[in-house]
Amino acid sequence: MQIKIMQNVLQANEKKAAEIRTLLQQKKIFMLNLISSPGSGKTTLLEKTLPLLKEKYKVAVIEGDVETDKDARRLEKYGVPIALINTNGACHLESVSIEKAFSALDMDNLDLIFVENVGNLVCPAEFDIGEDAKVAILSTPEGDDKPMKYPLLFREATLVILNKTDLLEYVDFSLPNFYADIKKLKSDLPVIEAACKTNLGIDKWVEWLEAQIAKKKAR
Amino acid sequence: MHELKIIQDVFPIIENVAKENHLKSINKVFLQVGGLRQVVPEFLQFAFATVAKDTIAAGAELIIELIPITARCKNCQKQFTVGENIYVCPHCDSSDLEILTGKEIVLAGVDGEIDEK
């Protein structure tokens, strides 16, 4: 006897993500999910961004790592609340992890939450955590072929930050090839060329962030 | 990825369905997996065979239906299958698209034997 079920296997995570999304809408908090390979520059980007935003906005960071509090410690000096999630093996964050992190934050007093996801181009893209936007960070030493090799992330992303452009002369990264692939995969995907070490592109990134926060507050 | 977790999440659902429908065994499980999902069918098969042991679905066949990525062009309204990660309408070259299918991980159904008792 055949029995039809048609149940979404990811339902539990998606239901919780929807609850998070509703909560963030109620509290008018803009939440970003930063996704990249390990070492692309997520934490450095936050180190550059937090000092520029924290005077004007109430910012918090949810820091996801398999092990250690190294990233959380790097960000401590910027004086924003940080909720650390050690996954102890899980390669990505899920919405239940975010809900848990919220209990460590003052959700009535925030404008912006950065989720620094576990360094991984594959799995974090699969899981909705209730964010307003996914930002993909790719660095030039990783190669210009990564969007096509990791299409789900780049299809899901609202913005790409291309970091370490200061290393372009030393690595085999073709900007034309990269942009051609982005055009095929998601032609309206904005790219900010950056070099966190020299602050290149940080102004454009902050401008984009401020526009997103304003849009959310207006909704 | 996470083929094992996907299979583990399927089992409580099929066990419940079996109970509600008075099945004494499940011999087929139908799973739909969208082309955008980063999931390997062989890994799903392996995970299924492992998890199914000593359950109502022991020895059952996992039938995986791969759902292609399809889109509707918002410009010319035509639907098409996305191939080679090219998200551009083959009819009018627009990239203003609505993705229709491709993100599914759906337990479509089971086939089992009713307990006649």
CSV table of C-alpha atoms in Angstrom, one decimal:
chain,number,residue,atom,x,y,z
A,1,MET,CA,0.0,0.0,0.0
A,2,GLN,CA,1.4,3.4,-1.0
A,3,ILE,CA,1.0,6.2,1.4
A,4,LYS,CA,1.6,9.8,0.4
A,5,ILE,CA,3.4,11.9,3.0
A,6,MET,CA,5.0,15.0,1.3
A,7,GLN,CA,6.7,16.3,4.4
A,8,ASN,CA,9.5,18.8,4.3
A,9,VAL,CA,12.4,17.1,6.1
A,10,LEU,CA,13.9,20.5,7.0
A,11,GLN,CA,10.6,21.7,8.5
A,12,ALA,CA,11.8,21.9,12.1
A,13,ASN,CA,14.7,24.2,11.3
A,14,GLU,CA,12.6,26.3,8.9
A,15,LYS,CA,9.8,26.7,11.4
A,16,LYS,CA,12.2,27.9,14.0
A,17,ALA,CA,13.8,30.2,11.5
A,18,ALA,CA,10.4,31.7,10.7
A,19,GLU,CA,9.9,32.3,14.5
A,20,ILE,CA,13.2,34.1,14.6
A,21,ARG,CA,12.4,36.2,11.6
A,22,THR,CA,9.1,37.3,13.2
A,23,LEU,CA,10.9,38.2,16.5
A,24,LEU,CA,13.5,40.2,14.6
A,25,GLN,CA,10.7,42.0,12.7
A,26,GLN,CA,8.9,42.8,15.9
A,27,LYS,CA,12.1,44.1,17.6
A,28,LYS,CA,13.2,45.9,14.3
A,29,ILE,CA,16.6,44.2,14.5
A,30,PHE,CA,18.5,43.6,11.3
A,31,MET,CA,20.4,40.3,11.3
A,32,LEU,CA,23.1,39.3,8.9
A,33,ASN,CA,24.5,35.8,8.4
A,34,LEU,CA,28.2,36.0,7.4
A,35,ILE,CA,29.3,32.9,5.5
A,36,SER,CA,32.7,32.1,4.1
A,37,SER,CA,35.6,29.6,4.1
A,38,PRO,CA,37.8,29.6,7.1
A,39,GLY,CA,40.3,32.4,6.8
A,40,SER,CA,38.5,34.6,4.2
A,41,GLY,CA,38.3,37.5,6.7
A,42,LYS,CA,34.9,37.3,8.5
A,43,THR,CA,36.4,38.2,11.9
A,44,THR,CA,38.7,40.9,10.5
A,45,LEU,CA,35.8,42.4,8.6
A,46,LEU,CA,33.9,42.6,11.9
A,47,GLU,CA,37.0,44.1,13.6
A,48,LYS,CA,37.0,46.9,11.0
A,49,THR,CA,33.2,47.4,11.1
A,50,LEU,CA,32.3,47.4,14.7
A,51,PRO,CA,34.2,50.6,15.7
A,52,LEU,CA,32.4,52.4,12.8
A,53,LEU,CA,28.9,51.3,13.8
A,54,LYS,CA,28.8,51.0,17.5
A,55,GLU,CA,28.5,54.7,18.2
A,56,LYS,CA,25.4,55.0,16.0
A,57,TYR,CA,23.8,51.6,16.4
A,58,LYS,CA,23.4,49.0,19.1
A,59,VAL,CA,25.2,46.0,17.7
A,60,ALA,CA,25.8,42.4,18.9
A,61,VAL,CA,27.7,39.5,17.4
A,62,ILE,CA,26.7,35.8,17.5
A,63,GLU,CA,30.0,34.0,17.1
A,64,GLY,CA,29.8,30.5,15.7
A,65,ASP,CA,32.9,28.3,15.9
A,66,VAL,CA,33.5,24.5,16.1
A,67,GLU,CA,36.0,25.1,19.0
A,68,THR,CA,37.7,27.9,20.9
A,69,ASP,CA,36.6,31.4,21.8
A,70,LYS,CA,39.5,32.9,19.7
A,71,ASP,CA,37.2,35.0,17.5
A,72,ALA,CA,35.0,36.1,20.3
A,73,ARG,CA,38.1,37.3,22.2
A,74,ARG,CA,39.4,39.2,19.2
A,75,LEU,CA,36.1,41.1,19.1
A,76,GLU,CA,35.8,41.6,22.8
A,77,LYS,CA,37.8,44.8,22.7
A,78,TYR,CA,35.2,46.6,20.6
A,79,GLY,CA,32.8,46.6,23.5
A,80,VAL,CA,29.7,45.0,21.9
A,81,PRO,CA,27.8,42.1,23.3
A,82,ILE,CA,29.0,38.8,22.0
A,83,ALA,CA,27.2,35.5,22.3
A,84,LEU,CA,29.6,32.6,21.6
A,85,ILE,CA,28.3,29.2,20.2
A,86,ASN,CA,30.8,26.4,20.1
A,87,THR,CA,29.3,23.7,18.0
A,88,ASN,CA,31.8,21.0,19.1
A,89,GLY,CA,31.7,19.4,15.7
A,90,ALA,CA,28.7,20.7,13.8
A,91,CYS,CA,29.9,22.5,10.6
A,92,HIS,CA,27.2,25.1,10.5
A,93,LEU,CA,24.7,27.0,12.7
A,94,GLU,CA,21.0,26.2,12.7
A,95,SER,CA,18.1,28.3,13.9
A,96,VAL,CA,18.0,26.5,17.2
A,97,SER,CA,21.6,27.7,17.9
A,98,ILE,CA,20.6,31.3,17.1
A,99,GLU,CA,17.6,31.1,19.5
A,100,LYS,CA,19.9,29.9,22.2
A,101,ALA,CA,22.3,32.8,21.5
A,102,PHE,CA,19.4,35.3,21.8
A,103,SER,CA,18.9,34.3,25.4
A,104,ALA,CA,22.4,35.7,26.1
A,105,LEU,CA,21.6,39.1,24.4
A,106,ASP,CA,19.4,42.0,25.4
A,107,MET,CA,17.0,41.7,22.5
A,108,ASP,CA,15.1,44.8,23.5
A,109,ASN,CA,18.2,46.9,23.0
A,110,LEU,CA,19.6,46.1,19.6
A,111,ASP,CA,19.6,47.4,16.1
A,112,LEU,CA,21.9,45.0,14.4
A,113,ILE,CA,23.2,41.4,14.9
A,114,PHE,CA,26.1,39.9,13.0
A,115,VAL,CA,26.1,36.1,12.9
A,116,GLU,CA,29.6,35.0,12.1
A,117,ASN,CA,28.8,31.4,10.9
A,118,VAL,CA,31.2,28.5,11.1
A,119,GLY,CA,33.9,28.8,8.4
A,120,ASN,CA,32.5,26.6,5.6
A,121,LEU,CA,31.2,27.4,2.1
A,122,VAL,CA,28.9,24.4,1.9
A,123,CYS,CA,26.7,23.7,4.9
A,124,PRO,CA,25.8,27.1,6.3
A,125,ALA,CA,24.1,28.0,3.0
A,126,GLU,CA,21.7,25.1,3.5
A,127,PHE,CA,20.2,26.3,6.8
A,128,ASP,CA,17.9,29.3,7.3
A,129,ILE,CA,18.6,30.9,10.6
A,130,GLY,CA,16.0,33.6,10.3
A,131,GLU,CA,18.5,36.2,9.0
A,132,ASP,CA,17.6,39.2,6.9
A,133,ALA,CA,20.4,38.5,4.5
A,134,LYS,CA,23.3,36.1,3.9
A,135,VAL,CA,26.6,37.8,3.0
A,136,ALA,CA,29.1,35.6,1.3
A,137,ILE,CA,32.8,36.6,1.9
A,138,LEU,CA,35.3,35.2,-0.6
A,139,SER,CA,39.0,36.1,-0.6
A,140,THR,CA,41.1,36.3,-3.7
A,141,PRO,CA,43.6,33.5,-2.7
A,142,GLU,CA,40.7,31.1,-2.8
A,143,GLY,CA,40.2,31.5,-6.6
A,144,ASP,CA,37.8,33.0,-9.0
A,145,ASP,CA,36.0,29.7,-9.6
A,146,LYS,CA,34.4,29.4,-6.2
A,147,PRO,CA,30.9,30.9,-7.1
A,148,MET,CA,30.3,28.2,-9.6
A,149,LYS,CA,31.7,25.5,-7.3
A,150,TYR,CA,29.5,26.6,-4.5
A,151,PRO,CA,26.4,27.8,-6.3
A,152,LEU,CA,23.9,27.5,-3.4
A,153,LEU,CA,25.7,30.0,-1.3
A,154,PHE,CA,26.1,32.6,-4.0
A,155,ARG,CA,22.4,32.1,-5.1
A,156,GLU,CA,21.3,32.6,-1.5
A,157,ALA,CA,23.6,35.6,-0.8
A,158,THR,CA,22.3,39.2,-1.0
A,159,LEU,CA,25.9,40.6,-1.1
A,160,VAL,CA,29.4,39.3,-1.8
A,161,ILE,CA,32.4,40.8,-0.2
A,162,LEU,CA,35.5,40.0,-2.3
A,163,ASN,CA,38.3,40.4,0.3
A,164,LYS,CA,42.1,40.5,0.1
A,165,THR,CA,42.0,42.4,-3.2
A,166,ASP,CA,45.3,43.8,-2.1
A,167,LEU,CA,46.7,40.4,-2.9
A,168,LEU,CA,45.5,40.3,-6.5
A,169,GLU,CA,48.9,40.8,-8.0
A,170,TYR,CA,50.2,37.7,-6.1
A,171,VAL,CA,47.4,35.2,-6.7
A,172,ASP,CA,45.7,33.6,-9.7
A,173,PHE,CA,42.4,35.4,-9.4
A,174,SER,CA,40.8,36.7,-12.6
A,175,LEU,CA,38.3,39.5,-11.9
A,176,PRO,CA,36.7,39.2,-15.4
A,177,ASN,CA,36.2,35.4,-14.9
A,178,PHE,CA,34.7,36.0,-11.4
A,179,TYR,CA,32.3,38.7,-12.6
A,180,ALA,CA,31.3,36.6,-15.6
A,181,ASP,CA,30.4,33.7,-13.4
A,182,ILE,CA,28.5,35.9,-11.0
A,183,LYS,CA,26.6,37.3,-14.0
A,184,LYS,CA,25.5,33.8,-15.0
A,185,LEU,CA,24.7,32.7,-11.4
A,186,LYS,CA,23.0,35.7,-10.1
A,187,SER,CA,23.4,38.8,-12.2
A,188,ASP,CA,22.0,41.3,-9.7
A,189,LEU,CA,24.3,40.1,-6.9
A,190,PRO,CA,26.3,43.1,-5.7
A,191,VAL,CA,30.0,42.7,-5.0
A,192,ILE,CA,32.0,44.9,-2.8
A,193,GLU,CA,35.8,44.7,-3.6
A,194,ALA,CA,37.6,45.0,-0.3
A,195,ALA,CA,40.9,44.6,1.5
A,196,CYS,CA,40.3,44.6,5.2
A,197,LYS,CA,43.9,45.1,6.1
A,198,THR,CA,44.0,48.4,4.3
A,199,ASN,CA,40.3,49.4,5.0
A,200,LEU,CA,39.6,49.3,1.2
A,201,GLY,CA,35.8,48.8,0.6
A,202,ILE,CA,34.9,49.2,4.3
A,203,ASP,CA,33.1,52.5,3.6
A,204,LYS,CA,31.0,50.9,0.9
A,205,TRP,CA,30.2,48.0,3.2
A,206,VAL,CA,29.1,50.3,6.0
A,207,GLU,CA,27.0,52.3,3.6
A,208,TRP,CA,25.3,49.2,2.4
A,209,LEU,CA,24.7,48.1,6.1
A,210,GLU,CA,23.3,51.5,7.1
A,211,ALA,CA,20.9,51.4,4.1
A,212,GLN,CA,19.7,47.9,5.1
A,213,ILE,CA,19.2,48.9,8.8
A,214,ALA,CA,17.2,52.0,7.7
A,215,LYS,CA,15.0,49.9,5.4
A,216,LYS,CA,14.3,47.4,8.1
A,217,LYS,CA,13.4,50.1,10.6
A,218,ALA,CA,11.0,51.7,8.1
A,219,ARG,CA,9.1,48.4,7.4
B,1,MET,CA,25.9,17.2,3.2
B,2,HIS,CA,24.2,15.9,6.3
B,3,GLU,CA,22.8,12.9,4.6
B,4,LEU,CA,22.8,11.0,7.9
B,5,LYS,CA,20.8,13.7,9.6
B,6,ILE,CA,18.3,13.8,6.8
B,7,ILE,CA,17.8,10.1,7.0
B,8,GLN,CA,17.6,10.2,10.8
B,9,ASP,CA,14.9,12.9,10.6
B,10,VAL,CA,13.0,10.8,8.1
B,11,PHE,CA,12.6,7.8,10.5
B,12,PRO,CA,10.3,9.2,13.2
B,13,ILE,CA,8.0,10.4,10.4
B,14,ILE,CA,7.8,7.0,8.6
B,15,GLU,CA,7.5,5.1,11.9
B,16,ASN,CA,4.5,7.4,12.8
B,17,VAL,CA,3.0,6.9,9.4
B,18,ALA,CA,3.4,3.1,9.7
B,19,LYS,CA,1.7,3.2,13.1
B,20,GLU,CA,-1.2,5.3,11.9
B,21,ASN,CA,-1.8,3.2,8.9
B,22,HIS,CA,-1.2,-0.2,10.6
B,23,LEU,CA,1.7,-1.2,8.5
B,24,LYS,CA,3.7,-4.2,9.5
B,25,SER,CA,6.6,-3.3,7.3
B,26,ILE,CA,7.8,-0.6,5.0
B,27,ASN,CA,9.4,-1.8,1.8
B,28,LYS,CA,9.9,1.5,-0.1
B,29,VAL,CA,10.7,5.1,1.0
B,30,PHE,CA,10.3,7.9,-1.5
B,31,LEU,CA,12.5,10.9,-1.1
B,32,GLN,CA,12.6,14.0,-3.3
B,33,VAL,CA,15.9,16.0,-3.4
B,34,GLY,CA,16.2,19.3,-5.2
B,35,GLY,CA,19.1,20.1,-7.5
B,36,LEU,CA,20.2,23.1,-5.4
B,37,ARG,CA,20.7,20.9,-2.3
B,38,GLN,CA,24.2,19.8,-1.7
B,39,VAL,CA,23.3,16.1,-1.0
B,40,VAL,CA,24.9,13.0,-2.5
B,41,PRO,CA,22.4,10.2,-3.3
B,42,GLU,CA,24.9,7.5,-2.7
B,43,PHE,CA,25.5,8.8,0.8
B,44,LEU,CA,21.8,8.9,1.4
B,45,GLN,CA,21.5,5.3,0.3
B,46,PHE,CA,24.3,4.2,2.7
B,47,ALA,CA,22.9,6.2,5.6
B,48,PHE,CA,19.4,4.7,4.9
B,49,ALA,CA,20.7,1.1,4.8
B,50,THR,CA,22.5,1.7,8.1
B,51,VAL,CA,19.7,3.5,10.0
B,52,ALA,CA,16.9,1.2,8.7
B,53,LYS,CA,18.4,-1.9,10.3
B,54,ASP,CA,16.2,-3.2,13.1
B,55,THR,CA,13.4,-0.8,12.2
B,56,ILE,CA,10.1,-1.3,10.4
B,57,ALA,CA,11.9,-0.3,7.2
B,58,ALA,CA,14.7,-2.9,7.5
B,59,GLY,CA,15.7,-3.9,4.0
B,60,ALA,CA,13.5,-1.3,2.4
B,61,GLU,CA,14.4,0.4,-0.8
B,62,LEU,CA,15.1,4.2,-0.7
B,63,ILE,CA,13.9,5.7,-4.0
B,64,ILE,CA,15.4,9.1,-4.5
B,65,GLU,CA,13.7,11.4,-7.0
B,66,LEU,CA,16.1,14.2,-8.1
B,67,ILE,CA,14.1,17.4,-8.7
B,68,PRO,CA,15.6,19.7,-11.3
B,69,ILE,CA,16.1,23.4,-10.7
B,70,THR,CA,13.3,25.1,-12.6
B,71,ALA,CA,12.6,28.8,-12.9
B,72,ARG,CA,9.9,31.1,-14.3
B,73,CYS,CA,11.1,34.2,-16.1
B,74,LYS,CA,9.4,37.2,-14.7
B,75,ASN,CA,10.1,39.1,-17.9
B,76,CYS,CA,8.6,36.7,-20.5
B,77,GLN,CA,6.7,34.4,-18.1
B,78,LYS,CA,8.2,31.2,-19.7
B,79,GLN,CA,9.4,28.4,-17.5
B,80,PHE,CA,12.7,26.6,-18.0
B,81,THR,CA,15.1,24.2,-16.3
B,82,VAL,CA,18.3,25.7,-15.0
B,83,GLY,CA,21.3,23.9,-16.3
B,84,GLU,CA,25.0,24.4,-15.6
B,85,ASN,CA,24.2,27.0,-12.9
B,86,ILE,CA,23.2,29.5,-15.6
B,87,TYR,CA,20.3,31.5,-14.2
B,88,VAL,CA,19.4,33.3,-17.3
B,89,CYS,CA,16.2,32.9,-19.3
B,90,PRO,CA,17.0,31.0,-22.5
B,91,HIS,CA,14.1,32.7,-24.2
B,92,CYS,CA,14.6,36.3,-23.5
B,93,ASP,CA,18.0,36.5,-21.7
B,94,SER,CA,16.5,38.1,-18.6
B,95,SER,CA,17.9,37.1,-15.2
B,96,ASP,CA,14.8,38.3,-13.3
B,97,LEU,CA,13.7,34.9,-12.3
B,98,GLU,CA,11.5,33.1,-9.8
B,99,ILE,CA,12.9,29.8,-8.7
B,100,LEU,CA,10.1,27.2,-8.8
B,101,THR,CA,11.8,23.9,-7.8
B,102,GLY,CA,15.2,22.8,-6.7
B,103,LYS,CA,15.4,23.4,-3.0
B,104,GLU,CA,13.3,20.4,-1.8
B,105,ILE,CA,14.2,17.8,0.7
B,106,VAL,CA,10.8,16.1,0.9
B,107,LEU,CA,9.7,12.8,2.2
B,108,ALA,CA,7.2,12.0,-0.5
B,109,GLY,CA,5.8,8.8,0.8
B,110,VAL,CA,6.2,5.1,1.7
B,111,ASP,CA,5.1,1.8,0.4
B,112,GLY,CA,4.3,-0.8,3.0
B,113,GLU,CA,2.4,-3.9,3.9
B,114,ILE,CA,-0.7,-3.6,6.0
B,115,ASP,CA,-0.9,-5.8,9.1
B,116,GLU,CA,-4.0,-7.8,8.4
B,117,LYS,CA,-4.6,-8.7,12.0
